[in-house]
Coordinates of C-alpha atoms and ligand atoms in Angstrom, one line a residue:
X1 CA -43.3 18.4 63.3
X2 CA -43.2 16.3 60.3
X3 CA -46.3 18.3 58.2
X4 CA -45.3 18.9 54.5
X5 CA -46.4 22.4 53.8
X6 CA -46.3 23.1 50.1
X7 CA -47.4 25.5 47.4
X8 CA -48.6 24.6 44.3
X9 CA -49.6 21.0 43.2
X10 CA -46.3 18.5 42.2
X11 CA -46.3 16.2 39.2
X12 CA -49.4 14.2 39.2
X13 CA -50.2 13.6 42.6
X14 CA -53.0 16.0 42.8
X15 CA -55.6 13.3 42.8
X16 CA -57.5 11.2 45.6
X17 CA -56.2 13.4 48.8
X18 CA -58.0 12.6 52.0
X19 CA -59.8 16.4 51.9
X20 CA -59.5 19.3 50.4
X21 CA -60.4 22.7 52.1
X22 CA -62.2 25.0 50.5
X23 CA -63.0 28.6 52.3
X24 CA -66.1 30.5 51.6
X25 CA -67.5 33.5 52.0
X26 CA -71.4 34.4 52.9
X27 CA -70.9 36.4 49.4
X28 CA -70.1 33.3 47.2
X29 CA -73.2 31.5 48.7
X30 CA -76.0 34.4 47.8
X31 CA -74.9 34.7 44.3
X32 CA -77.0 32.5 43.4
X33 CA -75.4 30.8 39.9
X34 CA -71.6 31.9 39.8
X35 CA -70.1 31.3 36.8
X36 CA -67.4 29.6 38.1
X37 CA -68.1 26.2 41.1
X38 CA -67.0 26.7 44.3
X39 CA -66.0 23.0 44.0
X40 CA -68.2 20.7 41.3
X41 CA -71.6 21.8 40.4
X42 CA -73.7 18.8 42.7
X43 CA -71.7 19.7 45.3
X44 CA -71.6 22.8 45.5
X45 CA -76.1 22.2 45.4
X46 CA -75.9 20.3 48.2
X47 CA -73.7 23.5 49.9
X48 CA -76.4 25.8 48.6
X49 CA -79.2 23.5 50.0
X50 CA -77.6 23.9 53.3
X51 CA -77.0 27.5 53.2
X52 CA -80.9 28.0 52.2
X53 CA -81.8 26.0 55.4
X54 CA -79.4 27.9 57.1
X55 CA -77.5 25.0 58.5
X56 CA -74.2 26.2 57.2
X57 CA -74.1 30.6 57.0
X58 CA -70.2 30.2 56.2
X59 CA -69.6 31.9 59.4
X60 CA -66.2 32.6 61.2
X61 CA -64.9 29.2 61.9
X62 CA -67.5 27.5 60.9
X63 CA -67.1 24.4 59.0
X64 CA -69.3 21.7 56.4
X65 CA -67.7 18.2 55.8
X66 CA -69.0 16.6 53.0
X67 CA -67.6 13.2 51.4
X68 CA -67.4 13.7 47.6
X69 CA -68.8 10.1 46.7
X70 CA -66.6 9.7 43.6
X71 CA -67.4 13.0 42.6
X72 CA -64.3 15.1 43.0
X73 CA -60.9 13.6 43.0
X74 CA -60.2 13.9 47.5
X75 CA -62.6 11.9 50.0
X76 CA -63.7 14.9 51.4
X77 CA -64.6 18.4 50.8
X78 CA -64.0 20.8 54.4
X79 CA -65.8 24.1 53.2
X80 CA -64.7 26.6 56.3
X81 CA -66.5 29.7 57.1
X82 CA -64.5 33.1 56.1
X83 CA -64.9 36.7 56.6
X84 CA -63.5 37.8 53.2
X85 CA -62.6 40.9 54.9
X86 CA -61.6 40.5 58.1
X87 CA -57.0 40.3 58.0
X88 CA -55.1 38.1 59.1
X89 CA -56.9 37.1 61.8
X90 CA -60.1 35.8 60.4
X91 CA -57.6 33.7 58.0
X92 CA -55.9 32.2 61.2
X93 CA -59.2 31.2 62.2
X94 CA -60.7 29.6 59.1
X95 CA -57.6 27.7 59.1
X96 CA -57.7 26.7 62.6
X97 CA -61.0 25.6 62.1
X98 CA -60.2 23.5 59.1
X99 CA -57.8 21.7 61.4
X100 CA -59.8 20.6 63.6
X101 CA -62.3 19.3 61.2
X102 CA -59.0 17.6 58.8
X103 CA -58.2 16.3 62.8
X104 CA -61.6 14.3 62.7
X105 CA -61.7 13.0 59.0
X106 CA -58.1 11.4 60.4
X107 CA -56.6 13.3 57.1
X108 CA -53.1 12.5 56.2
X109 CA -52.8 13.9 52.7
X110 CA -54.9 17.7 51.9
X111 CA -55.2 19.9 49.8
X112 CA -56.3 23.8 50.7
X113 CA -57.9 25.1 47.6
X114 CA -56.8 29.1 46.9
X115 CA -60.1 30.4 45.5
X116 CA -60.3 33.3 43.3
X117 CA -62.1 35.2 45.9
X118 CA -59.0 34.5 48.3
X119 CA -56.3 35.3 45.9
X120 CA -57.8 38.6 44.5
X121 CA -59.5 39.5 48.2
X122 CA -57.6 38.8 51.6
X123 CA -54.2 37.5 49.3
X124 CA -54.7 41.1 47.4
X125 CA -55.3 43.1 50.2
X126 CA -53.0 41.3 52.8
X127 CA -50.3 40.0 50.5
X128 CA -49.7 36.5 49.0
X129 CA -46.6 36.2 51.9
X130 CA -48.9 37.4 54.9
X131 CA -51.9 35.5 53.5
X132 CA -49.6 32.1 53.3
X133 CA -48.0 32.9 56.1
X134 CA -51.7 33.1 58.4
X135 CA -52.7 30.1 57.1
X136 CA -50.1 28.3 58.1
X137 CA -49.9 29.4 61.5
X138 CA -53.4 29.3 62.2
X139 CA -53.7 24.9 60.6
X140 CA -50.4 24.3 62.6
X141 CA -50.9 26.4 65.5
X142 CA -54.4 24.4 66.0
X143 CA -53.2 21.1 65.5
X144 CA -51.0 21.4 68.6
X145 CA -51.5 20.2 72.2
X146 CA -50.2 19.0 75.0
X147 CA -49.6 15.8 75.4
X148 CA -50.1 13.8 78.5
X149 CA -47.1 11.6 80.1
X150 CA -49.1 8.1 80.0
X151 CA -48.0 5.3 79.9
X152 CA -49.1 3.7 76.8
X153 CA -49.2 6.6 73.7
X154 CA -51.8 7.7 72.7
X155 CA -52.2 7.3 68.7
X156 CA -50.9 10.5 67.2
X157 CA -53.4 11.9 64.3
X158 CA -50.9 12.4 61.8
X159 CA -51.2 14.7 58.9
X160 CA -48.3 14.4 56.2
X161 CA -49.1 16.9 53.6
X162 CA -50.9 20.1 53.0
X163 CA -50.5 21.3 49.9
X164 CA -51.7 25.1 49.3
X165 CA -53.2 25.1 45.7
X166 CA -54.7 27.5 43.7
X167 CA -58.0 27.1 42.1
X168 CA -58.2 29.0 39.3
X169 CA -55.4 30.4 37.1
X170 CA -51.5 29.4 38.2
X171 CA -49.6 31.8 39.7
X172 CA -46.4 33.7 38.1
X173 CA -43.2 32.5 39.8
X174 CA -42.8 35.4 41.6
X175 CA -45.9 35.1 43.3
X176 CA -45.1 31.4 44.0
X177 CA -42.3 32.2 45.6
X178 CA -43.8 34.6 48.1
X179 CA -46.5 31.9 48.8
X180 CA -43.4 29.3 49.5
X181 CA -41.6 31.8 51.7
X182 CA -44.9 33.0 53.6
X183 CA -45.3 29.1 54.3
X184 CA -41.7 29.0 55.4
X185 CA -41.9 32.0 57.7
X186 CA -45.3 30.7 59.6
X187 CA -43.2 27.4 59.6
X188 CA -41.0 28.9 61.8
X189 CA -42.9 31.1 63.8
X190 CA -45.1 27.9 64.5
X191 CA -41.8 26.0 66.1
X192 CA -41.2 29.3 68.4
X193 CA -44.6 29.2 69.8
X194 CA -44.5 25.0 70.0
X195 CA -41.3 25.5 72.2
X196 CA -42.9 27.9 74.5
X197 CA -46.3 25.2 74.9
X198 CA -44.0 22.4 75.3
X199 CA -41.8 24.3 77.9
X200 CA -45.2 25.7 79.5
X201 CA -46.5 22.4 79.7
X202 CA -44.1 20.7 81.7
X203 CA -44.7 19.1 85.3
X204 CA -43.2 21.8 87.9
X205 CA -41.0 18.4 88.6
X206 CA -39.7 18.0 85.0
X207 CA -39.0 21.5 85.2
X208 CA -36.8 23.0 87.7
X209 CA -35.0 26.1 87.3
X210 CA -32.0 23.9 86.7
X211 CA -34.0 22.5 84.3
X212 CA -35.1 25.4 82.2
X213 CA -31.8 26.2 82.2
X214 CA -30.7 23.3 80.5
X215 CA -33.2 23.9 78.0
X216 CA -32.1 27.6 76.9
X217 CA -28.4 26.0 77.0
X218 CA -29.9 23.5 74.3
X219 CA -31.4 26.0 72.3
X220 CA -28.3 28.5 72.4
X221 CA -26.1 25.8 71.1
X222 CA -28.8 24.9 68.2
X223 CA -29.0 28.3 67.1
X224 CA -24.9 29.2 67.9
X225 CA -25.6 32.1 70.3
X226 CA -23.6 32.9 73.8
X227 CA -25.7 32.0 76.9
X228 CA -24.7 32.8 80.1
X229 CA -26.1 30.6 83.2
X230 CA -26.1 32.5 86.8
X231 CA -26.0 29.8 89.4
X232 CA -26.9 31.1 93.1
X233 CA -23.4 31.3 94.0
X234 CA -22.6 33.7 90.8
X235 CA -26.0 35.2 91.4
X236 CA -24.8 36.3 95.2
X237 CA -21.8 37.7 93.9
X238 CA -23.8 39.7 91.3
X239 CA -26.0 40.7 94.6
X240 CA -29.2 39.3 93.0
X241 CA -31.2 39.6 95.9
X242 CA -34.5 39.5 94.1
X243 CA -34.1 36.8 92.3
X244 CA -32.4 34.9 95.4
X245 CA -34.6 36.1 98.0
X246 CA -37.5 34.1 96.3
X247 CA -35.3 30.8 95.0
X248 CA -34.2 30.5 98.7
X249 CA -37.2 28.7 100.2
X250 CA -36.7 25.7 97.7
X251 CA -34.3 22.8 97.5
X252 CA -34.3 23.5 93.6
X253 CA -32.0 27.2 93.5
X254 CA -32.3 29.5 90.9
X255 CA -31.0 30.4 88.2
X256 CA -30.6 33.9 85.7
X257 CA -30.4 33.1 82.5
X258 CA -29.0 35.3 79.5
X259 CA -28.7 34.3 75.8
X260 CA -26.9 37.4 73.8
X261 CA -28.2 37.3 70.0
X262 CA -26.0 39.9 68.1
X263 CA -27.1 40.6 64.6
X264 CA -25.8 43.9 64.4
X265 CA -22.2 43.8 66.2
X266 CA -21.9 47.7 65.0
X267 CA -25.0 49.2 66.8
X268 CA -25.2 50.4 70.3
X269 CA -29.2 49.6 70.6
X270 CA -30.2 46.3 72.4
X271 CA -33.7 44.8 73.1
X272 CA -33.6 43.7 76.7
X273 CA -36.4 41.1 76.7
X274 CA -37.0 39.5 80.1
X275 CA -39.2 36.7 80.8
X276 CA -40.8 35.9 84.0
X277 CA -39.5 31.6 85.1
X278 CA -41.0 31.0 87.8
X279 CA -41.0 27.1 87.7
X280 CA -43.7 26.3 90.2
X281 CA -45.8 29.3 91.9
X282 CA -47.1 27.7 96.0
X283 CA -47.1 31.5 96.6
X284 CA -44.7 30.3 99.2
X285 CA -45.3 31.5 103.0
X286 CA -48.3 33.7 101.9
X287 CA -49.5 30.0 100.6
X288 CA -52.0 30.0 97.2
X289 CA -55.4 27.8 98.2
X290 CA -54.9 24.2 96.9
X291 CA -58.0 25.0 94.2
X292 CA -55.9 25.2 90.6
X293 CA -53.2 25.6 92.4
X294 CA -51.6 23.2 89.8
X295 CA -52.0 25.7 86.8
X296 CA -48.9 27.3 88.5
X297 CA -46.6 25.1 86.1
X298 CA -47.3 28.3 83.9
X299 CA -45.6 30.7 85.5
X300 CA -42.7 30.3 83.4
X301 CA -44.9 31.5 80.7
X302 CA -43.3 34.2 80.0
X303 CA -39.9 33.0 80.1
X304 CA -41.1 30.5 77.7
X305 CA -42.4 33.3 75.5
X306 CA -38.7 34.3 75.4
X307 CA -36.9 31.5 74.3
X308 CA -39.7 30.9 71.8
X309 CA -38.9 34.2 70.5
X310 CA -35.1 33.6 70.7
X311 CA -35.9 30.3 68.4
X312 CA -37.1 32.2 65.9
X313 CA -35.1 35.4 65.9
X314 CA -32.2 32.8 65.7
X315 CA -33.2 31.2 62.9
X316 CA -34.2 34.7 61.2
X317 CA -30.9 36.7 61.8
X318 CA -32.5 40.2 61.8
X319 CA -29.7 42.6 61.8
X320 CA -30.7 44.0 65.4
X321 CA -29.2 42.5 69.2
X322 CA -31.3 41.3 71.6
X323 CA -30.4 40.0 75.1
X324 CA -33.1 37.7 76.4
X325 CA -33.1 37.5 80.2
X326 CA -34.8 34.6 82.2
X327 CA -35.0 34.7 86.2
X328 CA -36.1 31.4 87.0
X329 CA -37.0 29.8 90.7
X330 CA -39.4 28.1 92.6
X331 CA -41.5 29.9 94.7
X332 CA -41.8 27.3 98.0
X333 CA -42.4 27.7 101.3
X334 CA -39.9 26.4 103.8
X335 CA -38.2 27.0 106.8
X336 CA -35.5 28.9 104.3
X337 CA -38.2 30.6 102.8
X338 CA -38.6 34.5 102.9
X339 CA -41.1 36.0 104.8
X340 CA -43.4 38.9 105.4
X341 CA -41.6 41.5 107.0
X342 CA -38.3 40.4 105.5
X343 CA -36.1 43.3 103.3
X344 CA -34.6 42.0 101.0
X345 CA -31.7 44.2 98.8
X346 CA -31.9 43.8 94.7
X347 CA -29.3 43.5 92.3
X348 CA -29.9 47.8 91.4
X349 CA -29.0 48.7 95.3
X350 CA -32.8 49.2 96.1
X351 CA -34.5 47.8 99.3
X352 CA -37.7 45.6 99.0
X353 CA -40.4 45.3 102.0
X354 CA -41.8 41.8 101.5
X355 CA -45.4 42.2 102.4
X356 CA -46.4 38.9 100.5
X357 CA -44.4 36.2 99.3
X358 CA -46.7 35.6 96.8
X359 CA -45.8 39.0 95.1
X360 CA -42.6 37.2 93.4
X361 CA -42.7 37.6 89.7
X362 CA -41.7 40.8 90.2
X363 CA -39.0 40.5 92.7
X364 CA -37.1 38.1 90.2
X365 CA -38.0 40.5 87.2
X366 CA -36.8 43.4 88.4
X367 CA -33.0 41.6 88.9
X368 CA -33.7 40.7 85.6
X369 CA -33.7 43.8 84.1
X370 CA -31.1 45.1 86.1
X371 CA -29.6 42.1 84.4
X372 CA -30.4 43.2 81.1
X373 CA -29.2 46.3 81.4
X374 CA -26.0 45.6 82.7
X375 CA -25.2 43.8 79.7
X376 CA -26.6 46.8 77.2
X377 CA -30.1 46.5 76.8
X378 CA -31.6 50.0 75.8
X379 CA -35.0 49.2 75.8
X380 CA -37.0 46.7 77.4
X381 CA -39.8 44.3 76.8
X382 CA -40.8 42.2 80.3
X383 CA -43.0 39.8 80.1
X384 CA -44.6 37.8 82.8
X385 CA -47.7 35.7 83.9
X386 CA -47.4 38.6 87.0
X387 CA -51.2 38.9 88.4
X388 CA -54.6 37.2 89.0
X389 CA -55.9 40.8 89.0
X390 CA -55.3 40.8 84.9
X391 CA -57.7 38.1 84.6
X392 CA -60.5 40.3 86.7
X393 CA -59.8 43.4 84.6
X394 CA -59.2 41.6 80.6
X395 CA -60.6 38.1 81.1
X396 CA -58.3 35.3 78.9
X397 CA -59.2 37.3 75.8
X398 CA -56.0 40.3 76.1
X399 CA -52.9 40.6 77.4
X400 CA -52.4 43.7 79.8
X401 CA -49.2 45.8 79.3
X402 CA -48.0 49.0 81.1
X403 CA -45.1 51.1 79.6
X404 CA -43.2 54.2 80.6
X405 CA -43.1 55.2 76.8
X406 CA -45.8 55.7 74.8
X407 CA -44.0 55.5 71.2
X408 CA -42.4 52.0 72.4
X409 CA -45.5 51.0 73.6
X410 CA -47.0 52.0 70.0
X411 CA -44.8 49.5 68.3
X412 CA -45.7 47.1 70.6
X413 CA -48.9 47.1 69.9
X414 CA -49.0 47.3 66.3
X415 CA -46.4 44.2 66.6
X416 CA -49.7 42.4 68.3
X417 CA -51.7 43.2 65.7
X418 CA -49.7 41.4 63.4
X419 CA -49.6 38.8 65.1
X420 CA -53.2 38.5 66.0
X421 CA -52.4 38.6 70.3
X422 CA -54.7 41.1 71.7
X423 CA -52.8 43.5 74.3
X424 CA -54.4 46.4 76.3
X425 CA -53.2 49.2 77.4
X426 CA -53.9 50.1 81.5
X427 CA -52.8 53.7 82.7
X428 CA -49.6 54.0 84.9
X429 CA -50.6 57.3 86.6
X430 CA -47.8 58.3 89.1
X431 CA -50.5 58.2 91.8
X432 CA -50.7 54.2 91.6
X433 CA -47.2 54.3 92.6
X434 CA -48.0 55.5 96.2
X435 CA -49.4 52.5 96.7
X436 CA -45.9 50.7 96.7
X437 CA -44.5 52.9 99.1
X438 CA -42.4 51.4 102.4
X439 CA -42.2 52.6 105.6
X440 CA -38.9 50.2 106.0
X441 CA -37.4 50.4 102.1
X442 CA -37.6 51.8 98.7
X443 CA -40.7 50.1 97.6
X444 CA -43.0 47.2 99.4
X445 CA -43.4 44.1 96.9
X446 CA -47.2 44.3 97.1
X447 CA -49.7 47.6 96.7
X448 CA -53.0 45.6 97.7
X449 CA -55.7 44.6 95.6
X450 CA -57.1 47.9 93.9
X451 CA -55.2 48.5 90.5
X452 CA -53.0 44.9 91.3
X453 CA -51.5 45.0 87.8
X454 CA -50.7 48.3 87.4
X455 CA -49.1 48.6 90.5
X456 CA -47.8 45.2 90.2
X457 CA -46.1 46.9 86.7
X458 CA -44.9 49.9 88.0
X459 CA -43.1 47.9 90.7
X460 CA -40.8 46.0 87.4
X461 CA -40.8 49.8 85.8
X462 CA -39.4 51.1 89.1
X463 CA -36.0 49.1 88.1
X464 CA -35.7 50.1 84.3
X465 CA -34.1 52.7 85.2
X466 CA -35.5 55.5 82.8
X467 CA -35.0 53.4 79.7
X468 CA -38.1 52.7 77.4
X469 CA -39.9 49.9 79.0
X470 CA -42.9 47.8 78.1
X471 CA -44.6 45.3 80.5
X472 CA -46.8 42.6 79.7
X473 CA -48.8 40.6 81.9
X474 CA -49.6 37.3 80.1
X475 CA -51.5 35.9 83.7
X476 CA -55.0 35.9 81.8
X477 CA -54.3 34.9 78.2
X478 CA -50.5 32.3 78.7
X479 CA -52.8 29.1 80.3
X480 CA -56.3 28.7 79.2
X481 CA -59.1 25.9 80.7
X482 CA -60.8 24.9 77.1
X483 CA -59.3 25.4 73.6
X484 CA -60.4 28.4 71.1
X485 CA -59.7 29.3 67.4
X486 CA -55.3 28.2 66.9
X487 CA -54.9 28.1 70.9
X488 CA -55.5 24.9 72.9
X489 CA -56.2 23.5 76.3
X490 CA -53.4 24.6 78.7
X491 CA -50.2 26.6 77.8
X492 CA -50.6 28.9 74.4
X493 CA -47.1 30.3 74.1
X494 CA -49.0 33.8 73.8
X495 CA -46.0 36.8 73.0
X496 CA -44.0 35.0 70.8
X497 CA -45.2 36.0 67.5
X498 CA -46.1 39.4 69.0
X499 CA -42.2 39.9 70.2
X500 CA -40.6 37.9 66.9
X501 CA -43.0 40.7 64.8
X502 CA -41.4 43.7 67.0
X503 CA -37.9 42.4 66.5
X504 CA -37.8 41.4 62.5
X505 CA -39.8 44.5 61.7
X506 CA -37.0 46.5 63.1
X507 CA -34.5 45.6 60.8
Ligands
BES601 N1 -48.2 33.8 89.4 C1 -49.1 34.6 90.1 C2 -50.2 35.3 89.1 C3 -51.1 34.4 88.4 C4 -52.4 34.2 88.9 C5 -50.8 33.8 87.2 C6 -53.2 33.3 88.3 C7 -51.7 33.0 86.5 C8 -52.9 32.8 87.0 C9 -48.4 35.7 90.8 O1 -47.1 35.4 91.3 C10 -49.2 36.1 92.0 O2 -49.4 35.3 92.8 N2 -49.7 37.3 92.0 C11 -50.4 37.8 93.2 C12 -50.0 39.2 93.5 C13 -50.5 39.7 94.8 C14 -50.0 38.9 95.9 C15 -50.1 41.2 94.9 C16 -51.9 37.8 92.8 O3 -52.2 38.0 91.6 O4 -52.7 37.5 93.6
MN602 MN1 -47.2 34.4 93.1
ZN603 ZN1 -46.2 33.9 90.2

């Protein structure tokens, strides 16, 4: 990503930009004369006339491009929409919004004006380094999609600079340097979640398991961290049967990935966070119907969600360990493949009924946190795009998590909340485990359709082995069909900034 992000205008540039963004509130527009413009005084008329006809209520992302004919130094003014008092959130989505519109001007140089009413409200409220932060993670979040393998390249819209600038009086140095570091820090975050789109993205036959591996071995050597990669031989020794039971019916084999960040060498205490990489989901024997049956490149979403986490935390260096576990395969069917009726034996000793080889995620998962926790995790975080049945019960609009511990769970979800990624809570009664019960082994891989996540959960919980546990199911919100507020068309990277926000808060 080559986007300037600045703070503050330098030397004498500030003239003729291609647009500058200016965010209003519903408030600004009823009082009638402020004392001080919004922009210019005819301007800011012709915003007035169009707020009287009602054709622009400054509503969440809502947005008002108006070229300045020669009467403001940029071509364009972008006035967005903004909820004054709506958090982070509403700020990620005025920016998002201004994106887009900077996306259709073509804009290469900007300017985002930092009213008064932004400064002393949301900046005030929030912080200057949350506030900067938002913003840029909801402009660069949005202006990222995927990009489609043709032949000839599609022209790129290419934005250079953005320059955050305040409107009315300069800030002290202090508080310019907390709007450069917020800048820096959504910066960042913006790359983890990138990597986890890009990864997400990928053809099922660009990316393997071997594949995937290669990419966390490239990422480890960026960021300097040990990575160990389990290849099926290693994996048998390790008795992964999960995790080899499923990889078996492919010509691709699997893979179990661990990357070992150590921050604090001294401390006992590990995050175990284990992503779910399956590289291509056919549902293998128990076949998926052909209908968007190609949206199964995403269930490595969670494993991306990892290493997009990993990126950042790497590049942070919170004083806390964390050992990132991805079990990655390709579900296929084949004469090799595993079938109904098969028992398979996992990496912890238990026995698994196979009742549908569609049920995988959660075979490979739980030799992942068996994984995990033979190399010290003491508390884990799975994440995984596990069911369909999340989608019936949450829709694309939260992710659905299940935990063994409450006052993990709490931190979990005020990490979300940070980061503006919904989650939702779903009960983990001991009944629903009944429905997991084997008449030939420990647990059968599928409980039916009633409750599918939770059961589907309680299955991963079942090998966490009394440690605090979190589950996510990302099924619903890691792949979406149409693009909304900073998430596009296809993979979202959903989880990173939710797990990067769990782990630096820590510290
Ligand atoms: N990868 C799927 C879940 C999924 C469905 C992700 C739709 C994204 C969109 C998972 O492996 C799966 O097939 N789950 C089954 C579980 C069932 C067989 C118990 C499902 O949801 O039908
Ligand atoms: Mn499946
Ligand atoms: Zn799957």
């Amino acid at each position: 990503m080559s986007i300037q992000f600045t703070y503050g205008v330098r030397g004498t540039e500030q003239a003729n930009v291609d647009a500058v963004i200016r965010f209003v509130s519903k408030k600004e527009l009823t009082q009638s004369e402020a004392v001080t413009p919004i922009v210019q005084p005819q301007i800011d008329e012709a915003l007035r006339g169009r707020y009287a006809k009602g054709l622009f209520k400054a509503d969440s992302e809502q947005t008002e491009i108006m070229p300045t004919l020669g009467l403001y130094p940029a071509s364009h003014i972008v006035f967005v929409g903004l909820d004054q008092d709506g958090g982070a959130t509403s700020l990620r989505l005025a920016a998002a919004a201004a994106a887009k519109a900077l996306k259709k001007l073509l804009a290469v140089n900007v300017q985002v004006l930092l009213s008064d009413a932004l400064v002393e409200g949301p900046a005030a409220s929030l912080g200057v380094e949350s506030t900067a932060q938002a913003l840029t993670e909801g402009l660069l979040l949005a202006l990222h999609d995927r990009q489609p393998l043709k032949r000839e390249k599609a022209e790129r819209f290419s934005l250079k600079e953005v320059a955050l600038v305040p409107q009315g009086a300069a800030a002290s140095a202090e508080e310019a340097a907390l709007w450069t570091q917020g800048i820096t820090k959504g910066r960042l975050y913006v790359e983890g979640v990138i990597l986890a789109r890009d990864l997400t993205n990928l053809p099922g036959n660009d990316l393997t398991p071997e594949r995937l591996a290669y990419h966390a071995e490239e990422l480890a050597r960026e960021l300097d961290l040990e990575i160990e990669v389990i290849d099926e031989w290693s994996a048998a020794d390790q008795r992964m049967g999960g995790l080899l039971g499923v990889g078996q019916g492919s010509i691709n084999p699997p893979r179990m990935i661990v990357i070992h960040y150590k921050g604090n060498p001294n401390s006992e205490e590990a995050w175990g966070l284990i992503g779910k990489g399956i590289t291509f989901d056919t549902g293998g024997i128990s076949l998926k119907r052909a209908e968007g049956m190609q949206d199964m490149i995403s269930d490595m979403g969670g494993a991306a969600a990892v290493l997009g986490a990993i990126r950042v935390i790497g590049e942070l260096k919170p004083a806390i360990n964390v050992i990132a576990v991805i079990p990655t395969a390709e579900n296929m069917p084949s004469d090799r493949a595993i079938k109904p009726g098969d028992v398979l034996r996992m990496m912890s000793g238990h026995t698994v009924e196979i009742v549908n080889t569609d049920a995988e995620g959660r075979l490979v998962l739980a030799d992942g946190l068996t994984t995990a926790i033979t190399r010290g995790a003491t508390k884990l975080i799975d994440v995984a795009t596990l069911t369909g049945a999340v989608s019936v019960a949450l829709g694309t609009h939260a992710t659905g998590a299940i935990t063994n511990n409450d006052e993990l769970y709490k931190q979990v979800q005020l990490a979300s909340e940070r980061a503006g990624e919904r989650i939702w809570q779903l009960p983990s009664y001991p009944e629903y485990k009944r429905q997991i019960r084997s008449d030939a082994a420990d647990l059968k891989n599928s409980g039916g359709r009633y409750a599918g996540t939770i059961t589907g959960g309680l299955f991963i919980g079942h090998f966490a082995e009394g440690l605090p546990w979190v589950h996510l199911d990302i099924a619903g919100t890691a792949w979406l069909d149409s693009s909304r507020g900073w998430e596009p068309k296809g993979a979202t990277g959903v989880m990173v900034r939710t797990l990067v926000e769990l782990i630096v808060h820590q510290e």
